[in-house]
Short mmCIF file of C-alpha atoms in Angstrom, two decimals:
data_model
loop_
_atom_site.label_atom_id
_atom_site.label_comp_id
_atom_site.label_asym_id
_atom_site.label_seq_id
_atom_site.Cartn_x
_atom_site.Cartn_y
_atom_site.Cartn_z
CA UNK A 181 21.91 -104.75 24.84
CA UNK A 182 25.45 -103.91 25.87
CA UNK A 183 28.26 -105.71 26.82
CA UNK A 184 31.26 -103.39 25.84
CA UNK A 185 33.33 -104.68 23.33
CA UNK A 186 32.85 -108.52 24.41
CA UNK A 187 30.94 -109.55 21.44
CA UNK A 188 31.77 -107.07 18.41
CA UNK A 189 33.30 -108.53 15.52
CA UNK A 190 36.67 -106.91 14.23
CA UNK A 191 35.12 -107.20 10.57
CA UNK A 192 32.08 -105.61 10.50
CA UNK A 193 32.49 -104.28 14.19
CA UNK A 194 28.65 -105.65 14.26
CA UNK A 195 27.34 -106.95 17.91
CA UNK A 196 26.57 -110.61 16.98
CA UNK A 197 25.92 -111.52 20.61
CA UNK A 198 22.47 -113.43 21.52
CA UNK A 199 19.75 -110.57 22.30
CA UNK A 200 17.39 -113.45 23.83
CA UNK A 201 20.52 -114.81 25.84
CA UNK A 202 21.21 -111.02 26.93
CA UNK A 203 17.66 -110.78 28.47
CA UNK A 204 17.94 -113.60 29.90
CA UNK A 205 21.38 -113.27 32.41
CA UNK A 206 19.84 -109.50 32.38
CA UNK A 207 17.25 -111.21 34.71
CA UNK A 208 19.87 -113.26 36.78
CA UNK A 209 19.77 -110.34 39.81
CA UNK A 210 22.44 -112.53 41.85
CA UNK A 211 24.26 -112.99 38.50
CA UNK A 212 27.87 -112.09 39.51
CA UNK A 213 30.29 -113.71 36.67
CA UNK A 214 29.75 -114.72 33.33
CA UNK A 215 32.18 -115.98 31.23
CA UNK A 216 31.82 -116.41 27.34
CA UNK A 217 34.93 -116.53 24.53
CA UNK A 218 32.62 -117.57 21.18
CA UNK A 219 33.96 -114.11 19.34
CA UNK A 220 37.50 -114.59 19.31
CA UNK A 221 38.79 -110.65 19.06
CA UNK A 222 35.63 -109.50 21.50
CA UNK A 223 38.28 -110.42 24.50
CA UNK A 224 38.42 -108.70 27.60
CA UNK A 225 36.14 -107.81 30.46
CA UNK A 226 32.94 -105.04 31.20
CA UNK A 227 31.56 -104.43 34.67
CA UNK A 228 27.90 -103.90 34.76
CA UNK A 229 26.43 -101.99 37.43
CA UNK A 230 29.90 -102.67 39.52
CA UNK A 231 28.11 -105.73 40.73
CA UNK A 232 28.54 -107.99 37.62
CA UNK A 233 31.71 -109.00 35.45
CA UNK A 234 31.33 -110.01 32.02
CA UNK A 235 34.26 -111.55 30.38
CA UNK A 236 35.30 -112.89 27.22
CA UNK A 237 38.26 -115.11 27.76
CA UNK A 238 38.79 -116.22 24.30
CA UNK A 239 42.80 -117.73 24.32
CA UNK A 240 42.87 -118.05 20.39
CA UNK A 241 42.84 -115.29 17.37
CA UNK A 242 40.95 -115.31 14.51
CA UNK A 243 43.38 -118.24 12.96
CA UNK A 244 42.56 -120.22 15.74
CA UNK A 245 45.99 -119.79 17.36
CA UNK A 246 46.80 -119.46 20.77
CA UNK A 247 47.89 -116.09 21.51
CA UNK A 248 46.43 -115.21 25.01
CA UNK A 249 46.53 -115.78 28.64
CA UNK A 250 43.82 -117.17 30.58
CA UNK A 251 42.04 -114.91 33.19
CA UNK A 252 42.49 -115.09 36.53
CA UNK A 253 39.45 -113.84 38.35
CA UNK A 254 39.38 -113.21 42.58
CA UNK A 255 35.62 -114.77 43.79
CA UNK A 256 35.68 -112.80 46.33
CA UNK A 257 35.95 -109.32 44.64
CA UNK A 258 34.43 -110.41 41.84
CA UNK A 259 37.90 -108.70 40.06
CA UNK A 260 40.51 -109.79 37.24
CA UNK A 261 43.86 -109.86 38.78
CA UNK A 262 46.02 -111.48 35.69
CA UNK A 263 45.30 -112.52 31.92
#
């Protein structure tokens, strides 16, 4: 499985994400966005196959503070313009 960064922990920088969930949206062929912000300091965005986006829009740290911006994402390029 890989998804960049999105869900590697800043501790143990161990992938924690689902490996069942991963094969599962890996067989979603019209799959164009998913969104996802369960690992806090996995934020940001990976572009499979430049046909899919992948984003972690977590808005809170570790601490559970709010410390970022929420994504904007165009639906009709399938592109982040702001965060």
């Amino acid at each position: 499985k890989h998804l960049g960064s999105l869900n590697v922990t800043t501790r143990s920088r161990e992938d924690v994400g689902c490996p069942y969930l991963y094969e599962k949206i890996s067989e979603l062929k019209q799959l164009k966005l998913f969104v996802q912000g369960h690992i806090h300091e996995g934020r940001g965005s990976y572009t499979f196959a430049d046909k899919q986006l992948f984003v972690n829009a977590s808005l809170v740290n570790l601490q559970y503070e709010l410390v970022n911006n929420p994504f904007v994402i165009d639906t009709e390029k399938w592109v982040i313009i702001d965060s």
